[in-house]
Each structure stands twice: as structure tokens, then as C-alpha cells.
Amino acid sequence: MDYALHSVEPCRLNNIFTVIQTKTNNIDSDFERLIMLKRTHNCGQLRLEDAGKKVTLAGWVQSYRDHGNLVFIDLRDREGLTQLVFNPETQPEVHKIARTIRCEWVVAAKGIVQPRSRGMANLKLPTGQIEALVQELEILNTSKTPPFEIDSAEKTNEELRLASRYIDLRRPQMQHKLRTRHRVTKIARDYFDRLGFWEIETPMLAKSTPEGARDFLVPSRLHKNCFYALPQSPQLFKQILMVSGVDKYFQIVRCFRDEDPRADRQAEFTQIDVEMSFVDSNDIIGVHENLIAKTFKHILDINVTVPMRRITYEKAMADYGTDRPDLRFDMKLKDISDIAEHSTFNVFTSVINEGGIVKGICAAAGEKYSRSDIEKTLTNFVADYGAKGLSWAKLKNEQSKLTFIGGLGKYFSDELQQQIIERFEAKNGDLLLFIADKQQIANKSLAPLRCKLARDLGLYKEKSFEFVWVVGFPLFEWNEDEKRYDSLHHPFTAPVPEDLDKLESLLRRSGYEGQTDPAGIRSQAYDIVVNGSEIGGGSIRIHQPKVQQKVFDLLNISKQQAKERFGFFLRALEYGAPPHGGIALGLDRLIMLLTGTDNIRDVIAFPKTQRGQCLLTDAPSEVDQKQLDELNLRTQKHLRAIEQSAGLLTEEEKSSPEG
């Protein structure tokens, strides 16, 4: 109970203390003993210089060893392990209790710190040179046998670990990830605070603005047949904050996207969200590459060079086949269509004649791959990305000249072979691999193949980091399914000023689809990529209503549609919006990089499975019909029950599980 003592009269103050003392006297004896054994140190704190100190430790029993005479217990808390020793000659009753203890019991122990016996030190542990000779022992709680052993949890089925997450999170590896996450968010908060940013919360219950991924919808009880949406990002709210004169905003924010399952994505995720006024892209990039450099220095003691490298989207796609290039190794892709069209290889020439390309990669020292490796393993690999085949040639010195060996050799003259070798700057023992297809499929297939080859051939250090900003993205991309243009990022991304005339010119044309390429209009967008993983992205925003309307027109978003979806935001733009821009850094992916895991569920305390389930709480789950009635909702199950009670179901429908 809390008491506001600062405003209480002295005569009444004595009465309050009497109440407190009375309550204290009524506490049961177990709790009193816990207070008596309140810990003085954590389990990772004591060192050799603490020998002779009387200490109290509390934690979980990691392991116990009963040697008949002495009993040893490794006591664990989030800071580490300390070995406890129980001696029957000095404390026979305590020793007797210690022999009953089992793993994961919660205990408190009071004793004397002493050096370990000669030859018994464990230098792998920070506390490995000492132990605590226990004089008093308190069993604070027992534990059922855990569903898996803490020490061997890495070998345990992940679903079992997620269902018993409270056990899984006790593991030192998981607590390291949680600690790292805390440290990163504190570094970010302190950094932005020093730069004058305000941390401001934005709503969790917002309007559905159907752009991009599906929204998670929340029905309103007070407004029948109406729904809130959980935010996919605070995009429009943070822009409104700039219109409001906030100037510098940040937030460590939870976001929600109802996306199909992917290994590196969660339906709910966290981002470091930022928006700034009166800035250009260089300002935003500078602020955030310094934050990243500071974070990697504090967490991993790695010096990140700033300013970071920048490449254009066009160059990234040409050289690496992706806008998320891994630059820990070189191995650039090369388009050889101009050479291949003169070959006698019909697969290449027919693709080129149909408007496709021939693009390839040179794997240094790739001669280690056998013909079977290439034509089965590697060919099957690229087939998963849509490629119809994989052509190849190995390079070998013959008569003082590099020559194609196997594969494509017979289809290319010596002159054409030399042109290809020069383009790739290839060497003896290298392997050339080619895909002939549409440009999109060639890039989509070669980009992951490039990373696989580098991994197989050991072309980079696992714990190295290479950062790059990708800039100059197209403002639009063609949606083949819908036969229309979409925003590559979102419809509030500003075009580069020098391309505004192109935007105006394009709008004056009729039937531009398939004739004029709006992708030629560049955006003021930027992504930060490390080791082939995008950890953040943002843009300068459109702050002028006329420009925003032109973008909507090109996207075939009518004025009525724009009003229904974004009316509240468009009204704000009419009241003096400053030039502004921002970025969002993916906190989950950043922690994955810093802790060396490729599993996003490892860095979130209570994650969902790939099917969007929480195995700990069994969510999502059915709810009471009373709750649905309050929301004026009906489920298929409920409707079927009504129909069945009214005798409206056929015999076949009655026997069907779905009705």
C-alpha cells in the first residue's frame, strides 16, 4: 500500500505507522525469512577479491552434485552462476536440506566467499575462482521437472520451447538477447534525447488505410459495424506531428501487419520510428548512421566507418540483383546479352530475341563444384526462384590461355569466350554461371545464388559487418496482376525535385501504361542494408498538397478514395506542412544482427509462430458468445448453430464439420 506522507498531519502520521507495523507483524513466517535472506550480490558478481565476505545469494538451481560428503550447487540468476558448497561438518542441518534440492528450485543462501580448492577453478566462468560456503539456506520455491533441460534447450523442438517460454527465457543465451535489446533501446533513447528529439506515443487504435499489407481489425463496441485497425506503422501520425510543429519525433513502437508467414517476420514487430522537419535525406542518413555506429561500438565493440557507403538502386540491381546487397564480398553480376547474342546457343539467343537478358556470375575458385553439384544442387536452387535453367562453364589455362571447359564451351568462339572472361575479370579455376530469362527473374535467381556461393566458398567472415545506404529508388513500380502502378515505398514518398517535371508530363499523357515508364521518376527514399538484410528505410515526404494529388492521380486513387482513406491527413497538409522526412529502423532485425541469430523469434520475449500462434497463451482462441454479441458479431460456428436449431440444415450439412 502506498501512503502520501508529505501532506499528513503529525498526529495522524503515528497512526499510519501503527497500521504499517501491524500489517508487518501479520506477515507469515516464510515471508519474514525471505526478508532476512535478502540478497546482497547477484550470481555473476563475486570474484577472488571478495574472499572472506559474508554474502547472500538468490536464484535458480542450475545443477547439483552430491558427492556424499560435500554437496555442490550451481546457483543461477540473470547475471551468471555461482557455485555453492555445503559441508556436513560445519552446517549439518543445512547440508541435509541441500541434499533434497533439485534443478530449477528457487533458493536463497547465506555464506562466506572462499577461493576454490587448488586445481578446481573454472576459468571459463567469471565467478569460477570462488565458491560460497553456505551457512543458511532457504528453499523459496520448488519446481516441477521442466519439459526440457536448460543446458540442452538448443536441441529441443522450438514449439515446446515456445509453449514453455518462461523456462526457455531462463537460458543465459536468451537472457543475453533480452539484455541486448534493452541496451539498444536505451542507447537509442539517450541518443535522440541529446539531439533534442521528443518521444511521443501514437494511437494503437486507428483508422484502416488499406495500402500494402492487410490490417488487423478491431471491432468497436460503441460504434456498431465499425472497426479500428492496429497500426502497420505510425506513418501518418508522425507526419501530422511535423505539421503540428513538433520538429523532432521518435518512438520505439509496436507495429502490426497481417502478412503471410515468413521466417524473418512477425505479425507484431517493433521499430525505432523517427521523423524530422526542415531536413533533407542527408540529414536523416547522417543522424542514423551515427546511431548505428554508436550502437555497434557499445554492444559489440566494433568500429563502424561513417559516413557509410551509398549506392543507387539502379546500381544495386545491376551489380547484385537485389536492393539489399551483401557487400562483405565482391562477386558482381554481369549482363552478357550483347556477347551471348552472337553465340550459337539457342537458349540464349531466343531469350534475347524475346526481350530477355543473359546475366551471370563468376564464382572465384568455383572449380570445386562437380558437374552433378552444378546441374542438380545449384540448378534446383535457382529453380526455387523461378529460373528455368542454369548454364555454366569452368575456366582452365590451356596453352597459356583461359578457356571454357564443359558446359557452354562449344557454343562460344574463342573471341566470345575472351570477351566474357574479360568482363568478369575471371581467373584460372573460376566457375561461370548464367541465367537467361526476363530481367526480373534473372536478378531474383542470381542474387540468392551469389550469397549461397559466397557462403559455400567461405568468401566472407561470419562476424563482419558491411553497411550500405541504397538510394535513388523508383517512385513507382508496375503491378502486373492489377495492371497498374503502385508506390514502391508508400504514396507519401516525395519524388526528387528534378523529376517533378516528369511527373507532370506523365499525367498529361493518355494510355501511359506500358508506353511510358514511371519508374524513371526517382523518389527521395533510402534504405540501410547490412550483410544483405534491410534494417531500416525511410524517405523525404510530400508536404505540398498539389504534389500529393498528382501522385494519387498517377496511382489511380480518386479524390473520393483519397478522402475516405487519408482525409484526416490531407486536411492537415492544407495548414502549412513543413518539409519533413523520416525513417524506421527494424529493432527486431537489428537485435538479430547484434546477437548472431537468424531466428526472429529468438529476439522477441513472447513471439508468435510462423502460423501466427502464441503457443504460451494459446492465442488466437475462440471467445464467449456474450463478447461477440456485445460487438454485434457472428461467427460461422454461431450462424450454423442458429440454422441447426431452426431446422434449416440439410442432413449432408449437419454431417459436414464446416456446415
XYZ file of C-alpha atoms in Angstrom:
659
model
C 0.000 0.000 0.000
C 1.261 3.492 -0.882
C 0.808 6.426 1.504
C 1.090 10.136 0.677
C 3.035 11.073 3.798
C 4.070 14.548 2.697
C 0.605 16.031 3.406
C -0.365 14.074 6.559
C -0.661 15.759 9.959
C 1.904 14.550 12.581
C -0.785 13.112 14.879
C -2.209 11.046 12.015
C 1.270 10.032 10.853
C 1.796 7.962 14.014
C -1.485 6.161 13.357
C -0.357 5.294 9.808
C 2.948 3.853 11.041
C 0.977 1.819 13.575
C -1.085 0.378 10.714
C 2.064 -0.425 8.760
C 3.671 -2.092 11.793
C 0.532 -4.121 12.434
C 0.480 -5.355 8.835
C 4.192 -6.213 9.078
C 3.636 -8.252 12.224
C 0.966 -10.276 10.438
C 3.253 -11.380 7.596
C 3.698 -15.158 7.653
C 6.990 -16.653 8.764
C 8.066 -17.736 5.267
C 7.987 -14.160 4.029
C 9.867 -12.960 7.118
C 12.656 -15.439 6.386
C 12.805 -14.206 2.780
C 13.316 -10.667 4.063
C 16.053 -11.974 6.390
C 17.857 -13.598 3.452
C 17.543 -10.651 1.117
C 20.390 -10.988 -1.404
C 23.477 -8.823 -1.172
C 25.053 -9.780 -4.515
C 23.971 -11.314 -7.807
C 25.259 -14.662 -9.023
C 27.696 -13.201 -11.553
C 29.274 -10.610 -9.291
C 31.689 -12.240 -6.846
C 35.422 -12.501 -7.558
C 38.573 -13.699 -5.813
C 38.990 -10.327 -4.091
C 35.635 -10.920 -2.353
C 37.030 -13.908 -0.407
C 36.064 -13.704 3.260
C 32.920 -11.657 2.688
C 29.603 -12.768 4.109
C 27.083 -12.717 1.242
C 23.518 -13.718 0.456
C 22.620 -15.003 -3.000
C 19.268 -15.969 -4.510
C 18.342 -17.695 -7.746
C 17.532 -20.936 -9.532
C 19.381 -24.218 -9.107
C 21.208 -24.813 -12.389
C 22.732 -28.126 -11.287
C 23.564 -30.043 -8.136
C 26.262 -32.592 -7.377
C 26.053 -34.766 -4.265
C 29.489 -36.226 -3.505
C 28.264 -37.966 -0.367
C 30.252 -35.641 1.824
C 30.174 -32.249 0.159
C 27.196 -31.066 -1.902
C 27.759 -28.553 -4.724
C 25.042 -26.426 -6.297
C 25.400 -24.026 -9.200
C 23.078 -21.126 -8.449
C 21.886 -19.075 -11.434
C 20.289 -15.701 -11.890
C 20.250 -13.439 -14.937
C 23.773 -12.183 -14.209
C 25.564 -15.532 -14.048
C 26.435 -18.583 -11.936
C 27.972 -19.005 -8.507
C 28.981 -22.347 -7.016
C 27.577 -23.044 -3.542
C 29.193 -25.665 -1.318
C 27.552 -27.412 1.647
C 29.769 -29.008 4.300
C 28.141 -31.501 6.743
C 30.870 -30.942 9.335
C 30.211 -27.218 9.755
C 26.479 -26.993 8.929
C 24.919 -30.490 9.147
C 21.273 -29.286 9.054
C 21.872 -27.048 6.044
C 23.721 -29.907 4.332
C 20.739 -32.186 4.945
C 18.359 -29.704 3.278
C 20.768 -29.235 0.345
C 20.611 -32.943 -0.455
C 16.865 -32.619 -1.166
C 17.217 -29.790 -3.700
C 16.605 -30.341 -7.414
C 17.115 -28.363 -10.630
C 15.116 -25.152 -11.107
C 14.159 -24.880 -7.447
C 14.364 -21.310 -6.184
C 16.636 -20.851 -3.161
C 18.380 -18.180 -1.141
C 21.717 -18.933 0.542
C 23.853 -17.049 3.029
C 27.507 -17.885 3.465
C 31.184 -16.978 3.241
C 33.033 -16.437 -0.046
C 36.153 -18.590 -0.295
C 38.671 -19.486 -3.028
C 38.073 -22.815 -4.736
C 40.415 -25.669 -3.905
C 43.658 -25.920 -5.874
C 43.025 -27.228 -9.379
C 39.263 -26.803 -9.097
C 38.936 -23.302 -10.566
C 36.784 -22.907 -13.692
C 38.359 -20.102 -15.698
C 35.521 -20.204 -18.243
C 33.263 -18.585 -15.639
C 33.788 -15.037 -14.305
C 33.000 -16.459 -10.833
C 34.988 -19.623 -11.468
C 37.753 -18.950 -8.921
C 35.451 -18.713 -5.903
C 32.601 -20.504 -4.194
C 30.267 -19.695 -1.338
C 30.384 -21.925 1.771
C 26.713 -21.906 2.807
C 25.705 -21.282 6.423
C 21.982 -20.664 5.936
C 19.682 -21.982 3.220
C 16.127 -21.025 2.335
C 14.024 -23.016 -0.156
C 11.846 -20.270 -1.599
C 10.014 -22.495 -4.060
C 10.143 -25.933 -5.592
C 9.688 -26.721 -9.276
C 8.165 -29.478 -11.312
C 10.584 -31.241 -13.622
C 10.944 -28.841 -16.585
C 9.757 -30.059 -20.012
C 13.330 -29.685 -21.270
C 16.757 -29.149 -19.769
C 18.050 -25.595 -19.707
C 21.509 -26.721 -20.820
C 20.261 -28.638 -23.880
C 17.371 -26.401 -24.951
C 19.014 -25.617 -28.305
C 18.324 -29.228 -29.322
C 14.718 -29.044 -28.144
C 11.796 -28.639 -30.537
C 11.088 -24.904 -30.847
C 7.356 -25.323 -30.367
C 7.975 -26.960 -26.990
C 10.258 -24.079 -26.003
C 7.663 -21.500 -27.081
C 4.902 -23.274 -25.158
C 7.065 -23.110 -22.004
C 8.626 -19.748 -22.769
C 9.093 -18.977 -19.050
C 11.577 -21.859 -18.929
C 13.169 -21.009 -22.276
C 13.800 -17.402 -21.227
C 15.818 -18.580 -18.216
C 18.562 -19.723 -20.563
C 21.631 -17.453 -20.481
C 21.573 -17.206 -24.306
C 18.018 -15.870 -24.255
C 18.672 -13.502 -21.379
C 21.665 -12.147 -23.278
C 19.341 -11.324 -26.173
C 16.828 -9.635 -23.869
C 19.619 -7.650 -22.221
C 20.975 -6.613 -25.615
C 17.516 -5.465 -26.681
C 17.223 -3.355 -23.534
C 20.664 -1.848 -24.049
C 19.943 -0.963 -27.671
C 16.680 0.793 -26.834
C 18.380 2.720 -24.025
C 21.207 3.769 -26.355
C 18.604 4.982 -28.857
C 16.586 6.893 -26.273
C 19.644 8.592 -24.807
C 20.986 9.421 -28.272
C 17.783 11.013 -29.536
C 17.251 12.863 -26.267
C 20.668 14.514 -26.584
C 19.750 15.603 -30.126
C 16.537 17.258 -28.962
C 14.014 14.643 -30.075
C 10.761 14.100 -28.191
C 9.439 10.578 -27.622
C 5.712 10.701 -28.361
C 3.244 7.809 -28.389
C 0.829 7.456 -31.290
C -2.505 5.580 -31.215
C -2.765 1.821 -31.256
C -6.420 2.013 -32.329
C -6.519 3.889 -35.618
C -8.291 4.132 -38.947
C -7.821 1.401 -41.518
C -5.960 2.764 -44.537
C -5.746 -0.257 -46.883
C -2.351 0.179 -48.501
C 0.210 -2.627 -48.622
C -0.250 -5.437 -46.115
C -3.580 -6.414 -44.552
C -4.663 -4.642 -41.385
C -5.511 -6.307 -38.094
C -9.049 -5.097 -37.448
C -10.576 -4.388 -34.031
C -14.395 -4.139 -33.841
C -15.854 -1.202 -31.944
C -18.472 -1.957 -29.278
C -19.758 1.620 -29.133
C -19.895 2.179 -32.892
C -21.749 -0.745 -34.402
C -20.386 -2.189 -37.656
C -17.256 -0.026 -37.392
C -13.664 -1.141 -36.900
C -10.359 0.194 -35.730
C -7.105 -1.019 -37.265
C -3.901 -1.779 -35.418
C -1.140 0.383 -36.937
C 1.131 -1.059 -39.607
C 3.316 1.937 -38.766
C 2.737 5.394 -37.238
C 3.364 6.894 -40.703
C 0.529 9.408 -40.944
C 0.529 10.298 -37.256
C 4.228 11.138 -37.224
C 3.788 13.296 -40.314
C 0.914 15.089 -38.570
C 3.257 15.692 -35.628
C 5.561 17.521 -38.038
C 2.611 19.629 -39.235
C 1.965 20.276 -35.512
C 5.405 21.831 -35.084
C 6.963 19.023 -33.019
C 10.084 19.240 -35.260
C 11.880 16.101 -33.982
C 9.946 12.974 -33.032
C 10.931 9.423 -32.201
C 9.194 6.409 -30.747
C 10.059 2.787 -30.076
C 6.783 1.487 -31.359
C 4.928 -1.764 -31.801
C 3.510 -2.316 -35.303
C 1.162 -4.926 -36.776
C 0.835 -6.446 -40.238
C -1.410 -9.349 -41.147
C 1.097 -10.853 -43.575
C 1.562 -14.395 -44.758
C 4.139 -16.332 -42.707
C 7.846 -15.778 -43.329
C 10.836 -16.983 -41.349
C 12.162 -13.487 -40.623
C 8.856 -11.709 -39.998
C 6.364 -11.463 -37.168
C 2.787 -10.218 -37.302
C 3.683 -7.812 -34.491
C 7.092 -6.214 -34.566
C 8.972 -3.243 -33.143
C 10.644 -0.364 -34.910
C 12.621 2.719 -33.920
C 10.457 5.312 -35.605
C 11.750 8.813 -36.415
C 10.511 11.956 -38.166
C 12.249 15.334 -38.592
C 11.273 18.730 -40.019
C 13.257 21.105 -42.254
C 15.700 18.389 -43.327
C 16.872 16.594 -46.434
C 17.829 12.965 -46.873
C 21.473 13.643 -45.986
C 20.429 14.957 -42.563
C 18.366 11.881 -41.771
C 21.017 9.487 -43.067
C 23.707 11.243 -41.013
C 21.714 11.038 -37.765
C 21.001 7.351 -38.161
C 24.341 6.070 -39.374
C 25.853 7.717 -36.286
C 23.256 5.962 -34.128
C 24.108 2.634 -35.752
C 27.847 3.218 -35.318
C 27.314 4.093 -31.649
C 25.173 1.005 -31.099
C 27.663 -1.425 -32.675
C 30.512 0.143 -30.683
C 28.683 -0.150 -27.360
C 27.272 -3.633 -27.926
C 29.998 -5.415 -29.923
C 32.963 -3.046 -29.581
C 33.077 -2.821 -33.386
C 34.067 0.414 -35.088
C 31.685 1.203 -37.935
C 33.066 3.625 -40.507
C 30.955 6.718 -41.162
C 29.903 8.118 -43.500
C 28.717 4.760 -44.794
C 28.865 3.695 -48.407
C 25.975 4.657 -50.693
C 24.866 3.092 -53.961
C 21.894 3.776 -56.166
C 19.012 1.369 -56.547
C 19.875 1.047 -60.231
C 23.462 0.021 -59.491
C 22.403 -2.362 -56.733
C 20.049 -4.167 -59.097
C 22.598 -4.239 -61.930
C 25.565 -5.449 -59.855
C 23.876 -7.594 -57.201
C 20.361 -8.355 -58.482
C 18.745 -7.002 -55.311
C 18.215 -3.748 -53.439
C 19.558 -5.500 -50.324
C 23.116 -6.388 -51.395
C 25.561 -8.228 -49.148
C 28.826 -6.323 -49.609
C 31.059 -8.500 -47.435
C 32.306 -9.952 -50.721
C 32.524 -8.696 -54.304
C 31.266 -11.161 -56.943
C 29.206 -8.756 -59.067
C 26.643 -9.909 -61.591
C 27.333 -9.134 -65.254
C 24.951 -8.795 -68.167
C 26.481 -10.551 -71.217
C 23.480 -10.243 -73.546
C 25.499 -8.221 -76.051
C 28.049 -11.047 -76.255
C 25.675 -14.005 -75.970
C 23.559 -12.851 -78.911
C 26.479 -13.784 -81.186
C 26.777 -17.311 -79.773
C 25.288 -20.461 -81.277
C 23.476 -21.350 -78.050
C 19.794 -21.249 -78.968
C 18.600 -20.937 -75.344
C 20.475 -17.634 -75.004
C 19.668 -16.178 -78.402
C 15.940 -16.966 -78.237
C 15.594 -15.336 -74.805
C 17.422 -12.225 -76.025
C 15.222 -12.040 -79.138
C 12.154 -12.136 -76.883
C 13.392 -9.167 -74.823
C 15.071 -11.098 -72.029
C 18.681 -10.967 -70.853
C 21.593 -13.293 -70.179
C 23.177 -12.469 -66.854
C 25.862 -14.321 -64.950
C 28.176 -14.584 -62.016
C 31.786 -15.662 -61.549
C 32.498 -17.861 -58.530
C 36.149 -17.498 -57.594
C 37.800 -20.932 -57.272
C 34.406 -22.461 -58.123
C 36.031 -25.434 -59.870
C 35.394 -27.359 -56.654
C 31.762 -27.795 -57.786
C 31.283 -31.018 -59.714
C 29.040 -31.289 -62.751
C 26.477 -33.001 -60.532
C 26.703 -30.155 -57.984
C 26.008 -27.627 -60.717
C 23.326 -29.425 -62.683
C 21.426 -30.723 -59.677
C 22.111 -28.764 -56.480
C 22.698 -25.282 -57.926
C 20.163 -25.654 -60.728
C 17.472 -26.776 -58.282
C 18.405 -23.871 -56.023
C 17.741 -21.198 -58.674
C 14.625 -23.040 -59.850
C 13.037 -22.172 -56.499
C 13.296 -18.519 -57.560
C 11.732 -19.029 -60.978
C 14.776 -19.716 -63.175
C 14.207 -22.287 -65.921
C 17.825 -23.426 -66.021
C 21.442 -22.680 -65.130
C 24.194 -22.687 -67.761
C 27.862 -22.948 -66.815
C 31.496 -23.130 -67.806
C 34.660 -23.715 -65.814
C 37.841 -21.818 -66.642
C 41.180 -23.507 -67.162
C 44.541 -22.405 -68.505
C 45.266 -24.232 -71.753
C 48.190 -23.252 -73.967
C 48.714 -20.061 -71.916
C 45.107 -19.001 -72.435
C 41.984 -19.208 -70.281
C 39.403 -21.439 -71.923
C 35.830 -22.580 -71.228
C 35.791 -26.190 -70.052
C 32.498 -28.122 -70.232
C 29.026 -26.685 -70.395
C 28.914 -23.691 -72.746
C 32.363 -24.075 -74.302
C 31.216 -25.452 -77.669
C 28.705 -22.649 -78.234
C 31.117 -19.719 -77.880
C 34.034 -18.919 -80.154
C 37.447 -18.191 -78.645
C 36.856 -14.485 -79.226
C 33.493 -14.502 -77.438
C 34.958 -16.538 -74.581
C 37.722 -13.980 -74.092
C 35.199 -11.129 -74.054
C 33.237 -12.849 -71.288
C 36.409 -13.652 -69.317
C 37.500 -10.012 -69.535
C 34.082 -8.742 -68.440
C 34.151 -10.882 -65.325
C 37.917 -10.444 -64.759
C 37.869 -14.215 -64.308
C 40.855 -16.380 -63.394
C 42.003 -19.958 -63.705
C 39.814 -22.285 -61.616
C 36.799 -19.966 -61.572
C 33.256 -21.065 -62.376
C 30.921 -19.029 -64.591
C 27.162 -19.454 -64.111
C 24.450 -17.886 -66.304
C 20.680 -17.457 -66.328
C 18.756 -16.488 -69.455
C 15.318 -15.111 -68.684
C 13.364 -11.938 -68.066
C 15.458 -9.383 -66.205
C 13.348 -9.667 -63.069
C 13.710 -13.465 -62.885
C 17.438 -13.361 -63.682
C 18.035 -10.913 -60.838
C 15.694 -12.707 -58.457
C 17.546 -16.013 -59.038
C 21.148 -14.798 -59.212
C 21.003 -12.632 -56.077
C 20.453 -15.553 -53.636
C 22.775 -17.781 -55.712
C 25.515 -15.174 -55.230
C 25.082 -15.370 -51.450
C 24.991 -19.181 -51.455
C 28.222 -19.396 -53.471
C 29.975 -16.936 -51.171
C 28.864 -18.929 -48.139
C 29.928 -22.251 -49.669
C 33.309 -20.878 -50.758
C 33.997 -19.035 -47.498
C 34.368 -15.628 -49.143
C 33.485 -13.580 -46.043
C 33.920 -13.577 -42.288
C 30.758 -14.540 -40.422
C 31.135 -11.815 -37.777
C 31.994 -8.978 -40.151
C 29.521 -6.212 -40.999
C 29.246 -4.176 -44.188
C 26.758 -1.317 -44.249
C 25.393 0.456 -47.294
C 22.669 3.011 -47.972
C 20.643 2.257 -51.083
C 19.260 5.492 -52.542
C 17.541 6.721 -55.700
C 14.663 4.230 -55.712
C 11.978 4.491 -58.395
C 8.880 6.276 -57.137
C 6.580 3.672 -58.748
C 6.576 0.035 -59.783
C 4.297 -1.803 -62.191
C 1.762 -4.203 -60.658
C 1.345 -6.893 -63.310
C -1.602 -8.556 -61.540
C -3.602 -5.345 -61.148
C -2.288 -3.774 -64.379
C -1.490 -0.512 -62.628
C 1.335 1.344 -60.932
C 1.985 1.091 -57.177
C 4.200 3.158 -54.919
C 7.460 1.320 -54.385
C 7.513 2.526 -50.761
C 4.249 4.364 -49.927
C 2.187 7.103 -51.625
C 3.549 9.852 -49.355
C 7.148 9.484 -50.573
C 8.421 12.607 -52.322
C 9.938 12.474 -55.820
C 13.346 14.072 -56.302
C 12.828 17.758 -57.204
C 14.431 17.421 -60.650
C 11.890 14.708 -61.590
C 8.774 16.746 -60.754
C 8.538 17.828 -64.389
C 8.487 14.161 -65.436
C 5.571 13.606 -63.066
C 3.663 16.488 -64.617
C 4.473 15.344 -68.143
C 3.374 11.807 -67.402
C -0.006 12.936 -66.088
C -0.681 14.798 -69.344
C -0.227 11.625 -71.386
C -3.050 9.227 -72.027
C -2.587 5.488 -72.097
C 0.852 5.721 -70.486
C 0.623 2.153 -69.173
C 3.241 0.090 -70.935
C 4.387 3.100 -73.019
C 5.966 5.479 -70.532
C 7.825 4.091 -67.555
C 7.002 5.959 -64.328
C 9.851 4.014 -62.721
C 12.036 6.646 -64.371
C 10.759 9.079 -61.738
C 13.062 8.754 -58.767
C 11.998 9.036 -55.146
C 13.743 10.584 -52.164
C 13.766 7.205 -50.438
C 16.663 5.441 -48.733
C 17.215 2.022 -47.146
C 20.001 0.975 -44.787
C 21.293 -2.537 -45.526
C 23.829 -4.656 -43.655
C 25.067 -8.064 -44.801
C 22.169 -8.413 -47.222
C 19.490 -7.574 -44.654
C 17.473 -4.381 -44.726
C 17.345 -3.000 -41.186
C 15.618 0.279 -41.953
C 14.137 2.528 -44.551
C 12.553 5.917 -44.974
C 12.063 8.891 -47.222
C 11.502 12.574 -47.542
C 7.728 13.074 -47.548
C 5.431 15.015 -49.825
C 4.480 18.175 -47.919
C 2.645 20.074 -50.684
C -0.997 19.104 -51.345
C -0.710 19.672 -55.116
C 2.188 17.225 -55.446
C 0.365 14.709 -53.269
C -2.685 14.933 -55.526
C -0.550 14.328 -58.634
C 0.849 11.146 -57.088
C -2.649 9.972 -56.186
C -3.782 10.648 -59.746
C -0.961 8.552 -61.186
C -1.807 5.731 -58.757
C -5.455 5.896 -59.870
C -6.562 6.881 -56.389
C -9.598 9.085 -56.900
C -10.273 12.173 -54.799
C -13.135 10.335 -53.102
C -10.954 7.322 -52.319
C -8.186 9.570 -51.008
C -10.677 11.402 -48.801
C -12.093 8.174 -47.394
C -8.675 6.659 -46.679
C -6.498 9.620 -45.772
C -8.859 12.585 -45.412
C -7.699 13.473 -41.897
C -4.089 13.610 -43.101
C -4.794 15.501 -46.333
C -6.643 18.181 -44.349
C -3.546 18.593 -42.166
C -1.362 19.153 -45.245
C -3.506 22.182 -46.118
C -2.446 24.034 -42.962
C 1.226 24.713 -43.556
C 3.117 21.423 -43.521
C 6.905 21.917 -43.284
C 9.349 19.943 -45.440
C 9.939 16.757 -43.470
C 11.167 13.196 -43.661
C 11.864 10.193 -41.534
C 12.896 6.603 -41.193
C 12.046 3.422 -39.307
C 14.739 1.014 -38.107
C 13.636 -2.569 -37.512
C 14.549 -3.217 -33.897
C 13.991 -6.986 -34.122
C 16.291 -7.404 -37.125
C 18.894 -5.129 -35.559
C 18.970 -7.314 -32.430
C 19.245 -10.418 -34.632
C 22.413 -9.000 -36.183
C 23.884 -7.937 -32.854
C 23.263 -11.324 -31.220
C 24.139 -13.502 -34.215
C 20.833 -15.303 -34.705
C 18.838 -15.861 -37.887
C 15.621 -16.607 -35.978
C 13.500 -13.532 -35.253
C 11.641 -15.416 -32.516
C 14.874 -15.571 -30.517
C 14.924 -11.792 -30.013
C 11.271 -11.281 -29.015
C 10.236 -12.234 -25.487
C 6.847 -13.659 -26.450
C 6.788 -14.276 -30.211
C 4.272 -15.895 -32.493
C 4.928 -18.995 -34.578
C 5.110 -18.806 -38.369
C 1.383 -19.539 -38.360
C 0.739 -16.543 -36.114
C 0.040 -18.510 -32.936
C 1.201 -17.830 -29.395
C 1.822 -21.308 -28.012
C 2.271 -19.948 -24.489
C -1.220 -18.446 -24.205
C -2.950 -20.453 -26.952
C -3.821 -17.316 -28.906
C -5.719 -16.762 -31.101
C -8.644 -18.544 -29.491
C -12.418 -18.558 -29.553
C -14.239 -16.108 -27.287
C -17.537 -16.234 -25.431
C -20.662 -15.617 -27.448
C -21.530 -12.836 -24.989
C -18.430 -10.936 -26.093
C -19.375 -11.374 -29.746
C -22.932 -10.232 -29.056
C -21.645 -7.049 -27.435
C -19.698 -6.368 -30.638
C -22.642 -7.295 -32.883
C -20.509 -10.035 -34.479
C -21.425 -13.512 -35.650
C -19.043 -16.348 -36.499
C -19.681 -19.152 -38.951
C -19.901 -21.531 -35.988
C -22.572 -19.391 -34.326
C -24.595 -18.970 -37.524
C -24.526 -22.724 -38.112
C -25.835 -23.328 -34.588
C -28.725 -20.929 -35.238
C -29.551 -22.587 -38.555
C -29.426 -26.032 -36.982
C -31.765 -25.043 -34.137
C -34.155 -23.597 -36.711
C -34.021 -26.816 -38.743
C -32.515 -25.107 -41.771
C -29.590 -27.510 -42.313
C -29.760 -30.497 -44.657
C -28.593 -33.910 -43.464
C -25.432 -33.505 -45.556
C -24.721 -30.104 -43.981
C -25.285 -31.500 -40.497
C -22.625 -34.184 -41.065
C -20.152 -31.684 -42.517
C -17.676 -30.213 -39.986
C -17.971 -26.825 -41.707
C -21.700 -26.889 -42.445
